[in-house]
XYZ file of C-alpha atoms in Angstrom:
765
model
C -25.589 -38.302 -71.822
C -28.221 -36.601 -69.692
C -27.896 -39.272 -67.022
C -24.114 -38.845 -66.986
C -24.464 -35.097 -66.491
C -26.998 -35.577 -63.702
C -24.717 -38.073 -61.972
C -21.809 -35.607 -62.161
C -23.987 -32.791 -60.841
C -25.061 -34.964 -57.882
C -21.467 -35.898 -57.094
C -20.335 -32.291 -57.367
C -23.224 -31.135 -55.167
C -22.359 -33.637 -52.474
C -18.689 -32.619 -52.592
C -19.573 -28.933 -52.440
C -21.939 -29.588 -49.526
C -19.142 -31.443 -47.721
C -16.754 -28.521 -48.339
C -19.355 -26.055 -47.073
C -19.899 -28.121 -43.940
C -16.157 -28.261 -43.341
C -15.905 -24.496 -43.904
C -18.813 -23.822 -41.551
C -17.244 -26.078 -38.918
C -13.890 -24.282 -39.216
C -15.501 -20.840 -39.182
C -17.607 -21.803 -36.177
C -14.539 -23.073 -34.351
C -12.695 -19.844 -35.160
C -15.639 -17.715 -33.973
C -15.971 -19.676 -30.738
C -12.213 -19.358 -30.163
C -12.441 -15.584 -30.663
C -15.432 -15.477 -28.331
C -13.567 -17.391 -25.625
C -10.511 -15.131 -26.038
C -12.719 -12.043 -25.780
C -14.474 -13.556 -22.764
C -11.091 -14.171 -21.094
C -10.068 -10.567 -21.741
C -13.360 -9.375 -20.261
C -12.668 -11.466 -17.148
C -9.102 -10.109 -17.034
C -10.395 -6.527 -17.262
C -12.868 -7.211 -14.455
C -9.994 -8.570 -12.367
C -8.019 -5.363 -12.968
C -11.053 -3.236 -12.029
C -11.511 -5.342 -8.899
C -7.865 -4.811 -7.920
C -8.297 -1.046 -8.457
C -11.285 -1.181 -6.114
C -9.211 -3.193 -3.617
C -6.410 -0.586 -3.728
C -9.005 2.158 -3.156
C -10.551 0.079 -0.360
C -7.141 -0.389 1.304
C -6.492 3.358 1.120
C -9.922 4.024 2.613
C -9.231 1.546 5.433
C -5.907 3.227 6.171
C -7.533 6.672 6.008
C -10.430 5.578 8.252
C -7.978 4.088 10.764
C -5.928 7.286 10.670
C -8.987 9.536 10.968
C -10.454 7.409 13.790
C -7.224 7.507 15.779
C -6.721 11.236 15.189
C -10.262 11.977 16.424
C -10.491 9.517 19.350
C -6.891 8.459 20.221
C -8.271 4.914 20.313
C -5.397 2.531 19.452
C -7.899 0.033 18.014
C -8.019 2.264 14.915
C -4.269 1.737 14.434
C -5.001 -1.922 13.616
C -7.390 -0.795 10.859
C -4.703 1.586 9.593
C -2.001 -1.122 9.503
C -4.330 -3.647 7.791
C -5.152 -1.015 5.174
C -1.422 -0.323 4.565
C -0.644 -4.041 4.096
C -3.670 -4.479 1.851
C -2.625 -1.567 -0.385
C 0.880 -3.025 -0.822
C -0.420 -6.490 -1.711
C -3.094 -5.215 -4.110
C -0.636 -2.876 -5.907
C 1.634 -5.898 -6.479
C -1.288 -7.921 -7.907
C -2.327 -4.936 -10.051
C 1.194 -4.788 -11.521
C 1.033 -8.493 -12.381
C -2.372 -8.141 -14.065
C -1.284 -5.133 -16.179
C 2.203 -6.430 -17.000
C 1.440 -6.403 -20.767
C 0.057 -2.837 -20.730
C 2.981 -0.381 -20.815
C 0.760 2.670 -20.229
C -0.753 1.155 -17.092
C 2.718 0.141 -15.870
C 3.896 3.742 -16.301
C 0.906 4.953 -14.313
C 1.671 2.418 -11.576
C 5.301 3.613 -11.527
C 3.937 7.086 -10.759
C 1.167 5.864 -8.442
C 3.164 3.602 -6.116
C 5.586 6.277 -4.774
C 2.639 8.640 -4.230
C 0.782 5.977 -2.237
C 3.915 5.228 -0.186
C 4.371 8.945 0.422
C 0.749 9.356 1.462
C 0.831 6.377 3.825
C 4.096 7.680 5.305
C 2.415 11.058 5.765
C -0.478 9.416 7.623
C 1.995 7.404 9.735
C 3.922 10.581 10.569
C 0.658 12.228 11.571
C -0.121 9.264 13.861
C 3.389 9.369 15.354
C 2.982 13.074 15.971
C -0.427 12.511 17.581
C 1.171 10.048 19.987
C 3.460 12.808 21.283
C 2.077 14.680 24.282
C 1.370 17.434 23.481
C 1.128 17.022 19.725
C 2.587 19.604 17.348
C -0.435 21.364 15.862
C 1.645 23.085 13.182
C 2.992 19.895 11.695
C -0.430 18.228 11.969
C -2.014 20.919 9.789
C 0.866 20.726 7.304
C 0.564 16.921 7.142
C -3.203 17.253 6.633
C -2.651 19.622 3.699
C 0.003 17.287 2.275
C -2.320 14.277 2.632
C -5.109 16.126 0.857
C -2.782 16.918 -2.043
C -1.482 13.333 -2.213
C -5.064 12.016 -2.027
C -6.010 14.056 -5.104
C -2.932 12.892 -7.043
C -3.445 9.230 -6.126
C -7.158 9.392 -6.942
C -6.474 10.978 -10.336
C -4.040 8.222 -11.341
C -6.443 5.518 -10.093
C -9.239 7.147 -12.121
C -6.975 7.186 -15.227
C -6.136 3.485 -14.761
C -9.802 2.627 -14.256
C -10.866 4.734 -17.278
C -8.463 2.882 -19.588
C -9.597 -0.496 -18.234
C -13.229 0.471 -18.833
C -12.346 1.437 -22.410
C -10.670 -1.956 -22.831
C -13.738 -3.601 -21.295
C -16.036 -1.784 -23.699
C -13.833 -2.809 -26.635
C -13.663 -6.470 -25.544
C -17.433 -6.489 -24.987
C -17.977 -5.226 -28.542
C -15.531 -7.863 -29.845
C -17.381 -10.584 -27.922
C -20.765 -9.456 -29.217
C -19.398 -9.276 -32.765
C -18.014 -12.819 -32.396
C -21.434 -14.074 -31.288
C -23.151 -12.371 -34.232
C -20.556 -13.610 -36.722
C -20.827 -17.163 -35.371
C -24.620 -17.156 -35.739
C -24.438 -15.614 -39.236
C -21.808 -18.116 -40.435
C -23.744 -20.981 -38.899
C -27.110 -19.996 -40.376
C -25.812 -19.085 -43.826
C -23.389 -22.016 -44.108
C -25.790 -24.623 -42.939
C -28.635 -23.140 -44.959
C -26.513 -23.355 -48.118
C -25.400 -26.877 -47.220
C -28.964 -27.856 -46.502
C -30.067 -26.369 -49.844
C -27.361 -28.255 -51.707
C -28.295 -31.476 -49.944
C -31.951 -30.938 -50.870
C -30.885 -30.283 -54.493
C -28.802 -33.448 -54.561
C -31.669 -35.319 -52.985
C -34.016 -33.974 -55.690
C -31.587 -35.024 -58.453
C -31.366 -38.517 -56.994
C -35.154 -38.692 -56.875
C -35.291 -37.510 -60.487
C -32.725 -40.164 -61.388
C -34.879 -42.862 -59.824
C -37.954 -41.649 -61.730
C -35.999 -41.700 -65.013
C -34.839 -45.244 -64.317
C -38.387 -46.368 -63.577
C -39.566 -44.736 -66.783
C -36.813 -46.470 -68.768
C -37.780 -49.831 -67.321
C -41.412 -49.110 -68.196
C -40.432 -48.245 -71.775
C -38.423 -51.458 -72.003
C -41.393 -53.483 -70.855
C -43.617 -51.752 -73.435
C -41.161 -52.565 -76.185
C -40.898 -56.167 -75.060
C -44.705 -56.499 -75.061
C -44.959 -55.054 -78.522
C -42.262 -57.383 -79.744
C -44.025 -60.388 -78.254
C -47.136 -59.621 -80.349
C -45.304 -60.094 -83.511
C -43.196 -63.220 -83.895
C -41.794 -62.033 -87.106
C -40.856 -58.749 -85.603
C -39.275 -60.581 -82.716
C -37.131 -62.639 -85.019
C -36.108 -59.632 -87.031
C -35.504 -57.386 -84.067
C -34.104 -60.038 -81.722
C -30.531 -59.166 -82.324
C -31.265 -55.431 -82.092
C -33.379 -55.858 -78.955
C -30.787 -58.044 -77.291
C -28.176 -55.426 -78.013
C -30.382 -52.644 -76.650
C -31.265 -54.694 -73.560
C -27.620 -55.352 -72.853
C -26.821 -51.679 -73.353
C -29.736 -50.610 -71.174
C -28.823 -53.177 -68.524
C -25.272 -51.859 -68.454
C -26.596 -48.303 -68.112
C -28.909 -49.325 -65.274
C -26.087 -51.118 -63.488
C -23.940 -47.984 -63.877
C -26.762 -45.800 -62.585
C -27.355 -48.127 -59.638
C -23.644 -48.143 -58.816
C -23.514 -44.343 -59.058
C -26.601 -44.035 -56.883
C -25.067 -46.377 -54.316
C -21.843 -44.375 -54.359
C -23.759 -41.102 -54.021
C -25.836 -42.508 -51.188
C -22.707 -43.741 -49.416
C -21.059 -40.350 -49.945
C -24.160 -38.533 -48.717
C -24.354 -40.815 -45.672
C -20.656 -40.193 -44.954
C -21.099 -36.435 -45.282
C -24.138 -36.404 -43.020
C -22.545 -38.698 -40.423
C -19.354 -36.619 -40.531
C -21.283 -33.525 -39.529
C -20.942 -33.136 -35.729
C -24.456 -31.727 -35.523
C -27.694 -33.738 -35.608
C -29.388 -34.055 -39.051
C -32.739 -35.786 -39.291
C -35.810 -36.391 -41.497
C -39.360 -36.835 -40.160
C -42.602 -37.725 -41.893
C -45.776 -35.716 -41.434
C -46.685 -37.807 -38.350
C -43.412 -36.835 -36.672
C -41.816 -40.267 -37.059
C -38.091 -40.279 -37.755
C -37.306 -41.519 -41.277
C -33.624 -40.760 -40.970
C -31.143 -39.476 -38.326
C -27.372 -39.282 -38.624
C -24.951 -40.937 -36.230
C -24.098 -37.797 -34.156
C -27.825 -37.193 -33.661
C -28.433 -40.748 -32.431
C -25.343 -40.667 -30.205
C -26.673 -37.531 -28.540
C -29.499 -39.632 -27.098
C -27.198 -42.585 -26.384
C -29.100 -44.674 -28.947
C -28.447 -46.253 -32.349
C -30.035 -44.949 -35.527
C -32.064 -48.169 -35.816
C -33.578 -47.569 -32.345
C -34.769 -44.082 -33.320
C -35.996 -44.582 -36.916
C -39.737 -45.188 -36.886
C -40.140 -43.544 -33.436
C -41.351 -40.034 -32.652
C -40.055 -37.397 -30.201
C -41.899 -38.881 -27.206
C -39.144 -41.483 -26.773
C -36.402 -38.840 -26.812
C -37.620 -35.786 -24.886
C -39.584 -34.956 -21.733
C -43.303 -34.299 -22.315
C -43.138 -30.488 -22.103
C -40.183 -30.323 -24.535
C -41.740 -32.909 -26.839
C -45.008 -30.945 -27.020
C -43.173 -27.773 -28.103
C -41.123 -29.605 -30.773
C -44.204 -31.332 -32.222
C -46.115 -28.042 -32.296
C -43.228 -26.365 -34.146
C -43.036 -29.247 -36.664
C -46.774 -29.113 -37.397
C -46.614 -25.350 -37.886
C -43.770 -25.743 -40.401
C -45.596 -28.554 -42.263
C -48.771 -26.472 -42.367
C -47.059 -23.286 -43.557
C -44.554 -25.060 -45.825
C -41.891 -22.515 -44.849
C -38.376 -22.754 -43.437
C -37.844 -21.687 -39.807
C -34.863 -21.229 -37.502
C -35.764 -22.199 -33.949
C -34.020 -22.148 -30.587
C -34.831 -25.039 -28.248
C -33.647 -25.780 -24.717
C -33.724 -29.537 -24.072
C -32.813 -31.842 -21.187
C -30.649 -34.720 -22.446
C -28.877 -37.318 -20.300
C -29.107 -35.230 -17.128
C -27.973 -31.906 -18.662
C -29.646 -28.900 -20.253
C -28.575 -27.946 -23.782
C -29.584 -25.125 -26.108
C -29.847 -25.954 -29.846
C -30.337 -23.691 -32.845
C -32.360 -25.736 -35.370
C -33.095 -25.070 -39.056
C -36.203 -26.953 -40.291
C -37.834 -27.091 -43.746
C -40.355 -29.300 -45.547
C -39.439 -31.768 -48.284
C -41.834 -32.830 -51.088
C -42.280 -35.452 -53.778
C -42.095 -34.770 -57.504
C -45.669 -33.526 -57.486
C -45.014 -31.011 -54.702
C -46.791 -32.953 -51.992
C -45.247 -32.389 -48.542
C -43.797 -35.637 -47.254
C -42.304 -34.349 -43.999
C -39.580 -32.091 -42.642
C -35.802 -32.075 -42.840
C -33.845 -30.468 -40.023
C -30.396 -29.990 -38.640
C -29.485 -28.630 -35.222
C -26.375 -27.072 -33.718
C -25.387 -27.017 -30.056
C -25.089 -23.332 -29.095
C -24.876 -23.985 -25.344
C -21.316 -22.491 -25.132
C -22.563 -19.400 -26.966
C -25.539 -19.040 -24.631
C -23.307 -19.563 -21.609
C -20.918 -16.928 -22.923
C -23.847 -14.568 -23.518
C -25.098 -15.246 -19.987
C -21.655 -14.615 -18.548
C -21.455 -11.442 -20.582
C -24.888 -10.360 -19.331
C -23.927 -11.127 -15.739
C -20.640 -9.329 -16.251
C -22.475 -6.282 -17.583
C -24.850 -6.366 -14.619
C -21.915 -6.752 -12.234
C -20.155 -3.897 -14.002
C -23.227 -1.711 -13.594
C -23.397 -2.606 -9.913
C -19.706 -1.879 -9.490
C -20.063 1.389 -11.339
C -22.957 2.312 -9.075
C -20.958 1.257 -6.004
C -17.919 3.132 -7.280
C -20.050 6.185 -7.928
C -21.485 5.915 -4.426
C -17.976 5.555 -3.012
C -16.826 8.607 -4.932
C -19.822 10.566 -3.696
C -19.085 9.381 -0.177
C -15.391 10.194 -0.573
C -16.215 13.663 -1.877
C -18.608 14.158 1.015
C -15.943 12.955 3.439
C -13.429 15.309 1.827
C -15.847 18.210 2.109
C -16.552 17.220 5.693
C -12.815 17.003 6.370
C -12.288 20.454 4.879
C -15.156 21.815 6.957
C -13.697 20.213 10.085
C -10.311 21.712 9.238
C -11.903 25.131 8.825
C -13.763 24.764 12.119
C -10.593 23.436 13.733
C -8.642 26.482 12.616
C -11.391 28.919 13.558
C -11.936 27.465 17.016
C -8.381 26.359 17.807
C -7.087 27.603 21.173
C -4.034 29.004 19.360
C -3.901 32.019 17.080
C -3.818 30.602 13.528
C -4.055 32.408 10.187
C -3.745 31.083 6.653
C -2.602 33.361 3.776
C -2.221 33.036 0.009
C 1.053 33.817 -1.780
C 0.150 37.525 -1.734
C -0.228 37.415 2.077
C -4.009 37.863 1.804
C -6.095 36.269 4.552
C -7.807 32.952 3.713
C -8.768 31.505 7.133
C -8.339 32.882 10.655
C -9.049 31.554 14.128
C -11.099 33.381 16.722
C -8.025 33.432 18.949
C -6.214 35.440 16.267
C -8.961 38.056 16.347
C -8.881 38.133 20.150
C -5.095 38.296 20.544
C -4.677 41.103 18.035
C -7.867 42.957 18.995
C -9.481 42.628 15.558
C -13.187 43.226 16.063
C -13.944 43.312 12.331
C -14.107 39.772 10.960
C -14.351 41.006 7.362
C -10.618 40.776 6.815
C -10.742 37.656 4.619
C -9.144 38.619 1.309
C -7.358 41.652 2.753
C -3.585 41.930 2.898
C -1.838 41.139 6.160
C 0.234 44.294 5.726
C -2.923 46.355 5.267
C -4.401 45.017 8.515
C -1.085 45.524 10.375
C 0.765 48.407 8.694
C 3.204 48.526 11.636
C 4.705 45.102 10.787
C 8.522 45.491 10.774
C 10.487 44.938 7.579
C 12.413 41.935 8.898
C 9.102 40.127 9.452
C 8.172 40.788 5.818
C 11.535 39.297 4.832
C 10.693 36.227 6.938
C 7.393 35.887 5.073
C 9.232 35.913 1.737
C 11.568 33.169 3.006
C 8.557 31.060 3.934
C 7.005 31.628 0.497
C 10.311 30.313 -0.884
C 9.812 27.084 1.084
C 11.547 27.731 4.421
C 10.125 27.399 7.931
C 10.639 30.332 10.303
C 10.047 30.109 14.040
C 10.877 32.023 17.195
C 10.354 31.231 20.861
C 10.302 34.913 21.827
C 10.052 38.106 19.774
C 8.465 41.506 20.312
C 5.923 43.349 18.170
C 5.644 47.121 18.573
C 1.982 47.935 17.931
C 0.699 51.091 16.304
C -0.834 52.250 19.609
C 2.612 52.203 21.255
C 2.146 48.962 23.217
C 4.553 46.053 22.898
C 3.399 42.456 22.426
C 5.769 39.561 23.061
C 5.148 36.666 20.680
C 6.081 33.050 20.142
C 5.469 32.087 16.512
C 6.026 29.545 13.764
C 5.460 30.292 10.076
C 5.256 27.456 7.520
C 4.475 27.220 3.796
C 1.479 25.259 2.531
C 1.427 23.591 -0.884
C -1.291 23.293 -3.507
C -2.187 20.205 -5.546
C 0.654 20.862 -8.015
C 3.242 20.840 -5.237
C 3.905 24.572 -5.432
C 3.834 26.855 -2.397
C 0.295 28.161 -2.223
C 0.838 30.505 0.679
C 1.698 30.774 4.354
C 0.167 29.377 7.531
C 1.073 31.239 10.691
C 0.834 30.026 14.301
C 1.355 32.651 16.996
C 0.990 32.915 20.742
C 0.948 36.213 22.600
C 3.200 35.580 25.600
C 3.221 39.109 26.994
C 1.394 38.109 30.189
C 3.521 34.994 30.568
C 6.712 36.976 30.142
C 5.556 39.527 32.693
C 4.592 36.684 35.042
C 7.996 35.061 34.541
C 9.723 38.319 35.388
C 7.544 38.674 38.482
C 8.262 35.054 39.410
C 12.002 35.557 38.998
C 11.877 38.536 41.327
C 9.735 36.602 43.825
C 12.114 33.616 43.709
C 15.094 35.849 44.261
C 13.324 37.488 47.189
C 12.342 34.073 48.568
C 15.907 32.774 48.285
C 17.192 35.860 50.074
C 14.508 35.509 52.742
C 15.270 31.787 53.228
C 18.954 32.507 53.511
C 18.272 35.152 56.122
C 15.907 32.775 57.938
C 18.483 29.975 57.923
C 21.131 32.394 59.150
C 18.806 33.560 61.878
C 17.935 30.001 62.877
C 21.594 29.058 63.036
C 22.559 32.113 65.053
C 19.539 31.840 67.321
C 20.116 28.130 67.913
C 23.807 28.639 68.544
C 23.261 31.592 70.903
C 20.480 29.787 72.811
C 22.553 26.719 73.584
C 24.604 28.306 76.402
C 21.690 29.985 78.284
C 19.663 26.816 77.894
C 22.558 24.716 79.200
C 22.709 26.898 82.303
C 18.940 26.632 82.811
C 19.204 22.866 82.508
C 22.133 22.748 84.955
C 20.365 24.844 87.593
C 17.139 22.831 87.259
C 19.167 19.636 87.721
C 20.652 21.168 90.929
C 17.175 22.076 92.157
C 16.059 18.490 91.584
C 19.035 17.040 93.455
C 18.911 19.432 96.425
C 15.265 20.215 96.947
C 13.275 17.301 95.483
C 10.990 16.052 98.257
C 11.675 19.071 100.484
C 9.201 21.328 98.738
C 5.532 20.746 98.180
C 4.183 18.647 95.271
C 3.439 21.647 93.127
C 7.045 22.845 93.350
C 8.310 19.385 92.351
C 5.858 19.360 89.423
C 6.987 22.815 88.272
C 10.638 21.826 88.473
C 9.859 18.655 86.433
C 8.120 20.742 83.750
C 11.100 23.104 83.583
C 13.515 20.176 83.260
C 11.420 18.485 80.557
C 11.016 21.718 78.586
C 14.718 22.456 78.773
C 15.545 18.922 77.599
C 13.183 19.145 74.640
C 14.518 22.594 73.813
C 18.078 21.229 73.794
C 17.010 18.442 71.413
C 15.234 20.945 69.148
C 18.214 23.303 69.073
C 20.558 20.387 68.336
C 18.330 19.235 65.464
C 18.063 22.778 64.114
C 21.827 23.139 64.130
C 22.214 19.833 62.325
C 19.515 20.834 59.802
C 21.225 24.203 59.320
C 24.592 22.544 58.678
C 22.917 20.259 56.122
C 21.363 23.148 54.192
C 24.186 25.700 54.471
C 27.631 25.896 52.929
C 29.395 23.973 50.218
C 28.564 20.291 49.734
C 31.769 18.247 49.759
C 31.324 15.100 47.633
C 33.585 12.066 47.512
C 33.235 8.327 46.813
C 31.182 7.062 49.743
C 30.529 3.438 50.657
C 26.900 3.409 51.812
C 27.571 0.101 53.575
C 30.131 1.801 55.861
C 27.807 4.769 56.399
C 25.062 2.307 57.404
C 27.370 0.553 59.877
C 28.235 3.867 61.551
C 24.549 4.750 61.766
C 23.784 1.365 63.387
C 26.574 1.926 65.936
C 25.068 5.315 66.806
C 21.652 3.660 67.282
C 22.933 0.571 69.109
C 21.214 1.446 72.379
C 17.876 2.158 70.724
C 18.132 -1.049 68.691
C 18.812 -3.189 71.745
C 16.093 -1.507 73.757
C 13.444 -2.127 71.069
C 14.725 -5.629 70.131
C 14.773 -4.443 66.522
C 15.750 -6.944 63.816
C 17.592 -5.199 60.961
C 18.347 -7.029 57.688
C 20.851 -5.342 55.402
C 21.904 -6.150 51.848
C 24.981 -4.962 49.947
C 24.841 -1.212 49.320
C 26.694 0.610 46.509
C 29.427 3.211 46.553
C 28.175 6.629 45.442
C 29.625 10.106 45.147
C 28.247 11.812 48.245
C 29.034 13.482 51.574
C 29.862 10.634 54.028
C 28.565 12.357 57.175
C 25.296 13.331 55.518
C 24.788 9.778 54.215
C 25.323 8.529 57.784
C 22.820 11.118 59.072
C 20.305 10.174 56.334
C 20.375 6.434 57.104
C 20.401 7.061 60.866
C 17.283 9.264 60.676
C 15.358 6.726 58.531
C 16.257 3.760 60.797
C 15.471 5.760 63.958
C 12.146 6.773 62.423
C 11.316 3.108 61.665
C 12.149 2.077 65.258
C 10.234 4.974 66.833
C 6.984 4.385 64.925
C 6.873 0.651 65.630
C 3.753 -1.361 66.362
C 3.250 -3.723 69.290
C 5.684 -6.316 67.895
C 9.469 -5.762 67.688
C 10.572 -3.728 64.665
C 11.736 -5.569 61.561
C 13.692 -3.359 59.182
C 15.062 -4.284 55.749
C 17.567 -2.120 53.839
C 18.516 -2.845 50.212
C 19.497 -1.128 46.949
C 18.775 -1.559 43.219
C 20.090 0.153 40.077
C 17.584 1.817 37.709
C 19.149 3.446 34.650
C 21.579 6.086 36.048
C 20.324 6.114 39.651
C 20.614 3.869 42.691
C 17.361 3.384 44.597
C 17.797 2.613 48.313
C 14.788 1.414 50.318
C 14.223 1.238 54.094
C 11.216 -1.005 54.832
C 9.615 -1.525 58.276
C 6.629 -3.269 59.836
C 5.508 -0.282 61.890
C 2.222 1.565 62.245
C 2.306 2.904 58.698
C 1.103 6.210 57.260
C -2.121 7.141 55.529
C -1.382 7.895 51.838
C -2.763 11.453 52.015
C 0.023 12.377 54.466
C 2.884 11.039 52.321
C 3.982 14.584 51.367
C 3.238 16.342 54.653
C 5.742 14.303 56.685
C 8.637 15.854 54.734
C 7.633 19.413 55.749
C 9.644 20.809 58.662
C 7.900 20.844 62.071
C 4.886 18.932 60.633
C 3.876 16.026 62.875
C 1.142 13.404 62.597
C 1.163 12.368 66.271
C 1.322 14.060 69.687
C 4.643 14.492 71.462
C 3.433 12.412 74.384
C 2.812 9.357 72.180
C 5.763 9.724 69.787
C 8.322 12.332 70.917
C 10.302 14.294 68.352
C 10.897 17.694 66.758
C 9.476 17.156 63.246
C 12.892 17.859 61.682
C 14.235 14.357 60.951
C 12.401 13.534 57.698
C 12.654 17.103 56.295
C 16.400 16.832 56.961
C 16.458 13.557 54.978
C 14.655 15.230 52.090
C 17.102 18.157 52.104
C 20.119 15.816 52.091
C 18.765 13.727 49.189
C 17.793 16.745 47.079
C 21.206 18.382 47.552
C 22.734 15.154 46.194
C 20.546 15.283 43.056
C 18.027 12.618 44.091
C 14.503 12.415 45.419
C 12.789 10.763 48.388
C 9.285 9.395 48.879
C 7.301 6.944 50.971
C 4.869 4.140 50.089
C 2.658 3.056 52.968
C -0.788 2.180 54.255
C -2.025 2.689 57.778
C -1.264 -0.368 59.930
C 0.802 -2.129 57.228
C 4.248 -0.612 57.694
C 6.079 1.842 55.481
C 8.863 1.810 52.892
C 11.001 4.913 52.392
C 12.798 5.201 49.035
C 15.507 7.633 48.028
C 17.622 7.851 44.880
C 21.244 8.874 44.356
C 23.148 9.286 41.085
C 25.259 6.259 40.203
C 29.023 6.822 40.121
């Protein structure tokens, strides 16, 4: 009966050990799965934090590009700005994908994205405004205030998103650490219990073997005693045979049960995925399960009888043997962590080792089982690295925030300095019209020697401000923009200042109107100068009209006396040339030459006067026909100089036909007169540019130095002596007057010795 109970206890112990091993395996798998899930969430949270940093980085790039361009006007910064804008858009999209399962983060992104778009648009508007010449200082300051407000709103939402992700990271980290602890606890407790049960079963089997040996010994004793007495043998033969048969049957049953238990124990041990082994006191393997042998790519037969020197490198083997000897010496159970190099890879094992003894308590060796915790160690290492990386990122983020705050403070200081030292009069007020910031120009323009007006009311500083200006201020505080190109301000001392001003609201971080910013310019001196200039222009026009009238009258009245002088000098030449002395002939020649030149001058003056006086009659004029008439007028000069004139089709314009003929005739005559040693080559063509025709007259003459390109269009201004190039100095000024009266302009492009090209423009029909 006792043997039957012991056999049942052994079978139950082995079954319970198998169930415990299965439970430990399942619990370990569940813990590792939770650990991997937590590790994935940690990685996901780091990805979200990285995308937040990338969004912040993109905004910083855009802001740096904007700030660099605003300070230097270097277009290279625009590339940085555009890259930052694209980067922000891409990273926001990725951030949405990563937080798709987090409704709170999605709501924050729904609020954040329009603010970022608005801020980037504000920066782009500021850049566009900067590209205008001159830029609008008022709008620039307003955009700067708006950008500051948007920056604060965007940064707050980004900080909220990052704060929630860090809370999630902290939670996932705690979950991961708890999974690691739970896995180790389940492993140690489960395998310790299993190991204890296996040791108990092993002890019962040993006890069973001792009982069987004792029974055999008792049987032998009985048989010996029976042999001593023949009579007793005869009498007890039947009884002994019966007992032997019964005992033999019991032994066979015990042996069968032991074999079944051993097979079951071997199956349980081999079914465990972790190595289980038994060593003697010399470190030689007495037993190792199949998973343990497979780990070394060997069979169990190849390992049994060998020590650790055939399985591990020397340094690892020395540590294992030292641990085993310490356990054998102390007789205690230990849990050890070993890092071993097996088949080209490093593994970390958590091993539980304990001594096993015989029935007398003598230590026979150690029993151990090991579990591969490499994934756990790798997860712990990743977690450690992630924590270190998080610390570094937090430090970097903190540094960036410090830098951003410093940049913001610097930007505010620059804005204050910009306002104070701006060339315009600028003042910033709160919603009670109390002074916040003022420029030095404001103090100068309004003769405010006391700078301690910050915090004082605008109406206290200027009690003479009219009521309608106060009403304008209230409109601005309601959100409107008020401006005026010219307005007067009656000062308390009785003087009147003329002003040009623009008054705009500025908004605080909540979007409400925080006050008023006022840009003014005292234009009293300019207005007085404009009035003086108007009077001077009117006087000049009157004087020019009188001068033109005088020139016309004088030229007209001089023609007849000069004609008579010329006629009488011609008679003197015909009748008395050669009859008087040489001096008389020379004097008569001088008189004739002077009279001739005077006639030419008077003729040119009359033509110039007709060009500049009276109504300008305009009609469709074919410039090609006007050119032909001019060439007919110059036919003699052209033949005499052997000039080669190339003409291209010319347009029809709305002009005065006779003046167009005079214009082309003067330019062609000028090109022929100022020719070089070779015959003149003149080219006339036209081209259409937007709403104007451009006509060019190009020659190969002596050319003009560029510094004289304006002087030649001034009346009576000459670059050469009359002996070398005769003329009155009226031809080109006449051309300029004709072109300007037709709404065009005229200019010359030339270099000395390389010919000249005269251009003039006329409105297209």
